[in-house]
Coordinates of C-alpha atoms in Angstrom, one line a residue:
X4 CA 0.3 -0.2 0.2
X5 CA 1.4 3.4 -1.0
X6 CA 0.2 5.6 1.9
X7 CA 1.1 2.7 4.3
X8 CA 4.5 1.5 6.0
X9 CA 4.6 -2.5 6.1
X10 CA 6.6 -4.9 7.8
X11 CA 8.2 -7.4 5.3
X12 CA 8.8 -10.8 6.1
X13 CA 12.1 -12.7 5.7
X14 CA 12.7 -16.2 3.4
X15 CA 11.8 -18.4 6.1
X16 CA 8.0 -17.0 5.8
X17 CA 7.6 -17.4 1.8
X18 CA 7.7 -20.3 -0.8
X19 CA 5.6 -23.5 -0.6
X20 CA 3.3 -22.9 2.3
X21 CA 0.6 -25.0 1.2
X22 CA 0.8 -27.0 4.3
X23 CA -0.1 -23.9 6.6
X24 CA -3.7 -23.9 5.0
X25 CA -6.6 -24.2 7.8
X26 CA -3.2 -23.1 10.1
X27 CA -2.8 -19.4 12.0
X28 CA -0.7 -16.6 11.1
X29 CA 0.0 -14.9 15.0
X30 CA 2.1 -12.0 16.0
X31 CA 1.7 -9.1 18.5
X32 CA 1.4 -6.0 17.6
X33 CA 2.1 -2.4 19.5
X34 CA 1.4 0.9 18.5
X35 CA 2.4 4.3 20.0
X36 CA 0.9 7.8 18.6
X37 CA -0.1 11.2 19.8
X38 CA -3.4 10.3 17.6
X39 CA -6.1 7.3 19.0
X40 CA -7.8 6.7 15.7
X41 CA -6.5 3.4 15.6
X42 CA -10.1 1.3 14.6
X43 CA -10.1 4.1 11.4
X44 CA -6.3 3.2 10.5
X45 CA -6.7 -0.6 10.2
X46 CA -10.3 -0.3 8.8
X47 CA -8.6 2.1 6.1
X48 CA -5.3 -0.3 5.1
X49 CA -5.3 -4.0 5.1
X50 CA -3.6 -5.8 8.1
X51 CA -1.6 -8.5 6.5
X52 CA -0.8 -8.3 2.2
X53 CA -0.1 -11.4 0.8
X54 CA 1.1 -12.2 -2.7
X55 CA 1.7 -15.4 -4.8
X56 CA 1.4 -16.8 -8.6
X57 CA 0.9 -13.4 -9.3
X58 CA -2.1 -12.9 -7.1
X59 CA -2.3 -10.5 -4.2
X60 CA -4.8 -11.0 -1.4
X61 CA -6.0 -8.7 1.7
X62 CA -7.1 -9.4 5.1
X63 CA -8.3 -6.9 7.2
X64 CA -8.9 -6.6 10.9
X65 CA -11.8 -5.9 12.0
X66 CA -11.7 -6.2 15.8
X67 CA -11.8 -3.0 17.9
X68 CA -9.0 -1.5 19.5
X69 CA -9.5 0.0 22.6
X70 CA -6.7 2.2 24.9
X71 CA -4.3 4.9 24.1
X72 CA -1.2 2.6 24.2
X73 CA -3.0 -0.6 22.0
X74 CA -0.7 -3.6 22.2
X75 CA -2.9 -6.4 20.7
X76 CA -2.2 -10.4 20.3
X77 CA -3.8 -11.2 16.7
X78 CA -4.5 -14.4 15.1
X79 CA -5.6 -15.0 11.3
X80 CA -6.4 -17.8 10.1
X81 CA -5.1 -18.9 6.6
X82 CA -8.5 -19.8 4.7
X83 CA -9.6 -18.2 1.4
X84 CA -12.9 -16.5 3.7
X85 CA -10.8 -14.2 5.5
X86 CA -9.1 -13.1 2.7
X87 CA -10.0 -10.2 -0.1
X88 CA -8.2 -10.0 -3.6
X89 CA -7.1 -6.2 -3.2
X90 CA -10.2 -4.3 -1.1
X91 CA -12.8 -5.3 0.8
X92 CA -15.2 -4.8 -1.4
X93 CA -13.7 -6.6 -4.6
X94 CA -14.4 -10.4 -5.4
X95 CA -14.0 -12.9 -2.6
X96 CA -11.1 -15.1 -2.8
X97 CA -11.9 -18.9 -3.6
X98 CA -10.0 -21.7 -2.0
X99 CA -8.3 -22.8 -5.4
X100 CA -6.8 -19.2 -5.6
X101 CA -5.7 -19.4 -2.0
X102 CA -4.1 -22.2 -2.4
X103 CA -2.5 -21.1 -5.6
X104 CA -1.4 -18.0 -3.6
X105 CA -0.1 -20.2 -1.1
X106 CA 1.9 -22.3 -2.9
X107 CA 4.4 -20.1 -3.9
X108 CA 4.0 -16.9 -1.3
X109 CA 6.8 -14.2 -2.7
X110 CA 6.1 -11.8 0.0
X111 CA 4.3 -11.0 2.9
X112 CA 3.7 -7.7 4.5
X113 CA 1.8 -6.5 7.9
X114 CA 1.1 -3.4 8.1
X115 CA 3.6 -1.3 10.4
X116 CA 1.8 2.6 10.2
X117 CA 0.6 4.4 8.0
X118 CA 2.6 7.6 6.6
X119 CA 0.1 10.0 7.6
X120 CA 0.0 9.2 11.3
X121 CA 2.1 11.0 13.8
X122 CA 3.3 7.7 15.3
X123 CA 6.2 7.8 17.5
X124 CA 6.5 3.7 17.8
X125 CA 5.3 0.6 16.2
X126 CA 6.6 -2.8 16.8
X127 CA 5.8 -6.7 16.2
X128 CA 6.8 -9.5 17.8
X129 CA 6.4 -13.2 18.6
X130 CA 5.4 -13.6 14.6
X131 CA 4.4 -17.2 14.1
X132 CA 2.9 -18.8 10.7
X133 CA 1.3 -22.6 11.8
X134 CA 2.3 -25.6 9.2
X135 CA 1.6 -29.1 9.9
X136 CA 3.9 -31.5 9.8
X137 CA 2.9 -34.7 7.7
X138 CA 5.6 -37.0 9.6
X139 CA 3.8 -36.5 12.9
X140 CA 0.0 -37.9 12.2
X141 CA 0.3 -40.3 15.1
X142 CA 1.8 -38.0 17.6
X143 CA -1.6 -35.5 18.1
X144 CA -2.2 -33.8 21.4
X145 CA -3.8 -30.4 22.3
X146 CA -0.7 -28.8 21.7
X147 CA -0.4 -30.5 18.1
X148 CA -3.9 -30.5 17.1
X149 CA -5.0 -32.6 14.0
X150 CA -4.5 -30.6 10.9
X151 CA -8.2 -31.3 9.2
X152 CA -8.0 -28.2 6.7
X153 CA -5.0 -30.4 5.0
X154 CA -5.0 -32.8 1.9
X155 CA -2.9 -35.3 1.0
X156 CA -3.8 -36.4 -2.9
X157 CA -2.5 -39.1 -5.1
X158 CA -1.3 -37.3 -8.2
X159 CA -0.5 -37.9 -11.5
X160 CA 2.8 -38.5 -12.8
X161 CA 3.2 -35.2 -13.8
X162 CA 2.1 -33.3 -10.8
X163 CA 3.8 -33.0 -7.1
X164 CA 3.0 -31.6 -3.7
X165 CA 0.4 -32.7 -1.5
X166 CA -2.4 -30.7 -3.6
X167 CA -0.7 -31.2 -6.5
X168 CA 0.1 -28.1 -6.8
X169 CA 3.2 -28.5 -8.5
X170 CA 5.3 -30.2 -11.3
X171 CA 6.6 -33.5 -10.9
X172 CA 10.6 -33.8 -11.7
X173 CA 10.7 -34.0 -15.4
X174 CA 8.2 -31.8 -16.2
X175 CA 7.5 -27.7 -16.4
X176 CA 4.1 -25.4 -16.3
X177 CA 2.9 -24.7 -19.3
X178 CA 0.7 -22.0 -18.4
X179 CA -2.8 -21.6 -20.3
X180 CA -3.3 -18.1 -22.4
X181 CA -7.0 -17.8 -21.3
X182 CA -6.3 -17.8 -17.2
X183 CA -2.5 -16.6 -17.4
X184 CA -0.4 -17.3 -14.6
X185 CA -3.2 -18.9 -12.5
X186 CA -3.8 -22.2 -14.6
X187 CA -1.1 -24.2 -16.2
X188 CA -0.5 -28.2 -17.3
X189 CA 2.4 -29.8 -16.6
X190 CA 4.3 -30.8 -19.2
X191 CA 7.5 -33.0 -20.4
X192 CA 11.2 -31.1 -20.0
X193 CA 12.0 -30.9 -23.6
X194 CA 15.9 -31.2 -23.4
X195 CA 16.2 -33.3 -26.4
X196 CA 17.0 -36.3 -24.5
X197 CA 19.9 -34.9 -22.5
X198 CA 18.5 -34.0 -19.2
X199 CA 15.3 -35.4 -17.0
X200 CA 15.0 -32.6 -15.1
X201 CA 14.5 -28.6 -16.0
X202 CA 13.4 -25.2 -13.8
X203 CA 9.5 -26.0 -13.1
X204 CA 9.1 -22.3 -14.0
X205 CA 10.7 -21.7 -17.2
X206 CA 11.1 -25.0 -18.6
X207 CA 15.2 -24.4 -18.9
X208 CA 16.9 -27.6 -19.1
X209 CA 19.3 -28.0 -15.9
X210 CA 22.5 -30.4 -15.9
X211 CA 22.6 -31.1 -19.3
X212 CA 24.5 -34.8 -20.1
X213 CA 26.7 -36.1 -22.6
X214 CA 28.9 -33.3 -23.6
X215 CA 26.1 -30.6 -24.0
X216 CA 24.6 -27.3 -22.7
X217 CA 21.8 -24.3 -23.7
X218 CA 18.4 -23.5 -22.8
X219 CA 17.3 -26.9 -23.9
X220 CA 20.6 -29.1 -24.1
X221 CA 20.6 -27.9 -28.0
X222 CA 24.2 -27.7 -28.5
X223 CA 27.7 -29.2 -27.4
X224 CA 30.0 -27.8 -25.1
X225 CA 33.2 -26.1 -26.3
X226 CA 35.5 -28.6 -27.6
X227 CA 32.9 -31.2 -28.8
X228 CA 30.8 -31.3 -32.2
X229 CA 27.5 -32.9 -32.7
X230 CA 23.7 -31.9 -33.0
X231 CA 22.0 -33.1 -30.1
X232 CA 18.9 -31.8 -32.0
X233 CA 19.2 -34.5 -34.3
X234 CA 20.1 -36.6 -32.2
X235 CA 23.6 -37.0 -33.5
X236 CA 26.2 -37.1 -30.4
X237 CA 28.4 -34.7 -29.2
X238 CA 31.8 -36.2 -29.9
X239 CA 34.9 -34.8 -28.5
X240 CA 37.5 -32.5 -31.5
X241 CA 41.0 -34.0 -32.1
X242 CA 42.2 -30.9 -31.6
X243 CA 45.3 -32.1 -31.8
X244 CA 44.2 -35.4 -29.5
X245 CA 40.6 -36.7 -28.8
X246 CA 41.2 -36.4 -25.0
X247 CA 39.9 -34.1 -22.2
X248 CA 44.2 -32.9 -21.7
X249 CA 44.3 -32.3 -25.0
X250 CA 41.7 -30.7 -26.7
X251 CA 42.4 -27.1 -27.7
X252 CA 39.6 -26.1 -30.0
X253 CA 36.5 -23.8 -29.5
X254 CA 34.7 -25.6 -31.5
X255 CA 35.3 -28.2 -35.0
X256 CA 34.1 -29.6 -38.2
X257 CA 33.8 -33.3 -38.3
X258 CA 32.3 -36.0 -40.3
X259 CA 29.7 -37.2 -38.7
X260 CA 29.6 -40.3 -40.4
X261 CA 33.2 -41.5 -39.2
X262 CA 33.3 -39.0 -36.5
X263 CA 36.9 -37.5 -37.7
X264 CA 37.8 -34.4 -37.4
X265 CA 38.4 -32.4 -40.5
X266 CA 38.9 -28.8 -39.1
X267 CA 39.6 -27.1 -36.0
X268 CA 38.9 -23.8 -34.3
X269 CA 41.8 -23.1 -32.2
X270 CA 41.9 -21.4 -28.7
X271 CA 44.1 -18.5 -27.8
X272 CA 47.8 -19.4 -27.9
X273 CA 47.4 -22.3 -30.3
X274 CA 47.3 -22.7 -34.0
X275 CA 47.6 -25.2 -37.0
X276 CA 45.0 -27.2 -38.7
X277 CA 44.6 -29.3 -35.9
X278 CA 46.1 -26.6 -33.2
X279 CA 49.1 -28.6 -32.7
X280 CA 51.7 -25.7 -32.5
X281 CA 51.7 -22.7 -30.4
X282 CA 50.9 -19.4 -31.2
X283 CA 54.1 -16.3 -31.0
X284 CA 54.2 -15.1 -27.5
X285 CA 53.6 -19.0 -26.4
X286 CA 55.1 -21.9 -25.6
X287 CA 54.5 -25.5 -25.0
X288 CA 53.8 -29.2 -26.7
X289 CA 50.1 -29.5 -27.4
X290 CA 50.8 -32.7 -29.1
X291 CA 52.2 -34.3 -25.9
X292 CA 49.6 -35.7 -23.8
X293 CA 48.9 -33.1 -20.7
X294 CA 51.1 -30.9 -22.7
X295 CA 49.6 -27.3 -23.6
X296 CA 50.5 -23.8 -24.1
X297 CA 51.5 -21.1 -22.1
X298 CA 52.2 -17.4 -22.3
X299 CA 55.5 -16.2 -22.2
X300 CA 56.8 -14.5 -19.5
X301 CA 58.6 -12.1 -20.2
X302 CA 57.0 -8.7 -18.6
X303 CA 55.3 -7.4 -21.9
X304 CA 58.9 -6.7 -23.4
X305 CA 58.0 -8.8 -26.4
X306 CA 56.3 -8.5 -29.4
X307 CA 53.0 -10.7 -29.3
X308 CA 53.5 -11.4 -32.9
X309 CA 57.0 -11.8 -33.3
X310 CA 57.6 -15.8 -34.2
X311 CA 60.9 -16.0 -32.4
X312 CA 60.3 -13.5 -29.6
X313 CA 60.5 -16.6 -26.8
X314 CA 62.1 -20.3 -27.3
X315 CA 58.8 -22.1 -27.8
X316 CA 60.2 -25.4 -26.2
X317 CA 61.3 -23.6 -22.9
X318 CA 59.6 -20.4 -22.8
X319 CA 63.2 -18.6 -22.5
X320 CA 62.4 -15.1 -23.4
X321 CA 64.9 -14.6 -26.9
X322 CA 64.1 -10.9 -28.7
X323 CA 63.6 -8.7 -25.3
X324 CA 62.2 -5.1 -26.8
X325 CA 62.8 -1.9 -24.2
X326 CA 66.6 -2.2 -23.8
X327 CA 66.3 -5.0 -21.6
X328 CA 67.7 -9.0 -21.7
X329 CA 67.4 -12.0 -19.0
X330 CA 65.0 -15.4 -19.1
X331 CA 62.1 -12.9 -18.7
X332 CA 63.3 -10.0 -19.8
X333 CA 63.2 -8.9 -16.1
X334 CA 66.5 -6.7 -16.1
X335 CA 67.9 -4.0 -18.1
X336 CA 70.6 -5.1 -20.7
X337 CA 74.3 -4.8 -20.2
X338 CA 75.2 -0.9 -20.0
X339 CA 72.0 0.2 -19.5
X340 CA 69.6 1.1 -16.2
X341 CA 66.2 1.7 -15.2
X342 CA 63.1 -0.2 -14.3
X343 CA 62.6 -2.8 -16.5
X344 CA 59.5 -4.4 -15.4
X345 CA 57.1 -1.4 -14.1
X346 CA 58.2 2.0 -16.3
X347 CA 60.3 0.0 -18.5
X348 CA 62.5 3.0 -18.8
X349 CA 65.6 1.2 -19.9
X350 CA 68.5 4.2 -20.9
X351 CA 72.0 4.0 -21.3
X352 CA 74.5 4.2 -18.8
X353 CA 76.5 8.1 -18.7
X354 CA 80.0 5.9 -18.3
X355 CA 82.4 5.2 -20.9
X356 CA 82.5 1.5 -22.1
X357 CA 85.9 1.3 -22.4
X358 CA 86.8 2.2 -18.6

């Protein structure tokens, strides 16, 4: 409500609260104000605002408050008869829509105080939301009464939950065009046979298998080639070797019949028709199992396009620039002084080399 301040419930009170149906939301409110129009305030503003599944329902407090320093113990039974849509005069909430709201509560707000009231203090304590415990049906007592409003349904294979309020594993919600977000059918995940689980709301596939990736496991991961949509398995690129440790292609072209790699698209630092060599300023043995290309550590004192800038077998820097020298171009060359690493300002010494 734009003209009132509300407390916002933490995450513990949100999510699927179907098992709270018929239970009580209890809390203690305390107001201290220079005015004494508490009943007018509670008559104008909803005490509780509950949102879920694109539905917003409200509860108005109708019991009169007496006294100048009201402290009220409040208990609201979570049933459709105690809630309305938005305003008191609007359509009543049905059991079906109330359960839909409880199935995924996105926010729960309790009235703190209207902006227009000169309030000096407002507090809320002892907030509790009752929830049925399905594991304790044989442990009934006056302190743990039977939750007679909770249904436990035998759901079709594509539905799950005590009230079949959500989709089972391997299914997602397909919303109808007529009733918007309030009506849906649980349909199978569409993951091209590469996953049996997807996001229940979006249908986006989770945990794609067999080297696949994408919203619907429709593409191969980097370094693999295939077409999951056409049921062509993702196979590793031989760039240069068909093993994880020596596959240095972002992708490749492959003979679908034989599985032979015909063209490699190399990662940074590699080149060759099979990514079998190191690019300038890199060194290593990518064609040897466990080998790879590593950047030459020359303190940015080499030309990254110079094939002879560093030894591609050892990584030793060869053609050092900026008047530098050393295994890593880490110092000024003989008869020069300065900082070879940071400022790169190696300059000639002003002394005679002939002594």
